[in-house]
Amino acid sequence: MRRMILPAAAAAVTLLASTACGGGQDGGGGDSGGPQKIKVGAIPIVDVAPLHLGLDQGIFEKHGIDMEIQNTTGGAQAVPSVVSGEFDFAFGNITSIIVGRSNDLPLTIVANGVTSTGEQGADFGGVVVPEGSDISDAKGLEDKTIAVNNLENIGDTTVRNSIRKAGGDSDTVEFVELPFPEMPAALERGDVDAAWVVEPFLTASLNNGATEVASNFVDADPNLSVAYYFTTEQIVNQDPELVDNFTAAVNESLTYAEENPDEVRRILGEYTEMDSATIEKIRLPRWPTDGYKKPAQSIADLMMHDGVIEKQPDMDKLFQ
């Protein structure tokens, strides 16, 4: 079993020690009666379309929030940035948040982020193999090399589970770290036997002739929320009104995105580098506002099994 503290958690532990007595952002406007200024860290991918739609549609302004969205590279950057006070809130995958919480970082989830479609072969992420591969299912991934964007994270954790569920031995797999944009080409060259990809790289891979052999999010839990919006206990305690307003705005934005897929595709053209043809073809995830807490336990259990964390965090304290 692998036992480790991920770099994000290690960095955040150091930052926590230096900022434990600090505030959050200093640009709030609550006392003056105007909108409260906040910074939110979010990776510029499909998953955060509701956040951008909420800003575009004036939803956050309606809830008294003047929001600035700052691009991140993912949970590895988002966790320490929230702990340090650089961001008031951030979007991060569940594994990064659980690792932080298991290492006693005061992270608190305040809203859902993005959820699996729950449909095998029709999710917004999956494991693909190149054209001509003899791998036809997750069990066939035994003894193979699989690309993931980050090691010891949501990708390899859920892919190992898919292999085990199919009757395979997940301990025989070698995972290699590659950025998502490089995966379709790596598959075509034969550098890896398979790759875990999310949209828009899933559609790009399939268009290049790849075959999807596993829906790893669905295998973990059909209602799996892959990522969430989170903050610190400090902000929850010091400014509960801000947290309530932010949560209400996010939930309204999630519902707007869920009910208006055409608007989702429109806004993707404004904050991502996807072209219009790709935007029209990609699979969209779900954005529910309830029922997203329980599936997080499934990921915590898988992380314990794989040795990504050494102790189970208190999941009740993880959610506001």
PDB file of N, CA, C and O in Angstrom, residues 32 39 96 138 207 245 316:
ATOM      1  N   SER A  32     -20.009  48.084   4.271  1.00  0.00           N
ATOM      2  CA  SER A  32     -20.376  49.324   3.591  1.00  0.00           C
ATOM      3  C   SER A  32     -21.724  49.213   2.900  1.00  0.00           C
ATOM      4  O   SER A  32     -22.242  50.199   2.397  1.00  0.00           O
ATOM      5  N   LYS A  39     -12.526  36.394  -4.168  1.00  0.00           N
ATOM      6  CA  LYS A  39     -11.778  35.729  -5.225  1.00  0.00           C
ATOM      7  C   LYS A  39     -12.043  34.230  -5.134  1.00  0.00           C
ATOM      8  O   LYS A  39     -11.985  33.648  -4.054  1.00  0.00           O
ATOM      9  N   SER A  96      -8.335  15.748  -3.542  1.00  0.00           N
ATOM     10  CA  SER A  96      -7.476  16.795  -2.983  1.00  0.00           C
ATOM     11  C   SER A  96      -8.049  17.330  -1.677  1.00  0.00           C
ATOM     12  O   SER A  96      -7.315  17.597  -0.713  1.00  0.00           O
ATOM     13  N   ALA A 138     -12.336  -3.134 -18.582  1.00  0.00           N
ATOM     14  CA  ALA A 138     -11.430  -2.690 -17.524  1.00  0.00           C
ATOM     15  C   ALA A 138     -10.493  -3.800 -17.071  1.00  0.00           C
ATOM     16  O   ALA A 138      -9.345  -3.532 -16.699  1.00  0.00           O
ATOM     17  N   ASN A 207     -12.727  10.720 -31.346  1.00  0.00           N
ATOM     18  CA  ASN A 207     -12.685  11.156 -32.751  1.00  0.00           C
ATOM     19  C   ASN A 207     -11.437  10.652 -33.460  1.00  0.00           C
ATOM     20  O   ASN A 207     -11.427  10.499 -34.688  1.00  0.00           O
ATOM     21  N   ASN A 245     -24.408  33.254   1.331  1.00  0.00           N
ATOM     22  CA  ASN A 245     -24.688  33.931   0.066  1.00  0.00           C
ATOM     23  C   ASN A 245     -23.969  33.256  -1.094  1.00  0.00           C
ATOM     24  O   ASN A 245     -24.536  33.092  -2.178  1.00  0.00           O
ATOM     25  N   ASP A 316     -18.486  14.163   8.194  1.00  0.00           N
ATOM     26  CA  ASP A 316     -19.520  15.091   8.637  1.00  0.00           C
ATOM     27  C   ASP A 316     -18.962  16.508   8.770  1.00  0.00           C
ATOM     28  O   ASP A 316     -19.646  17.487   8.466  1.00  0.00           O
TER      29      ASP A 316
END
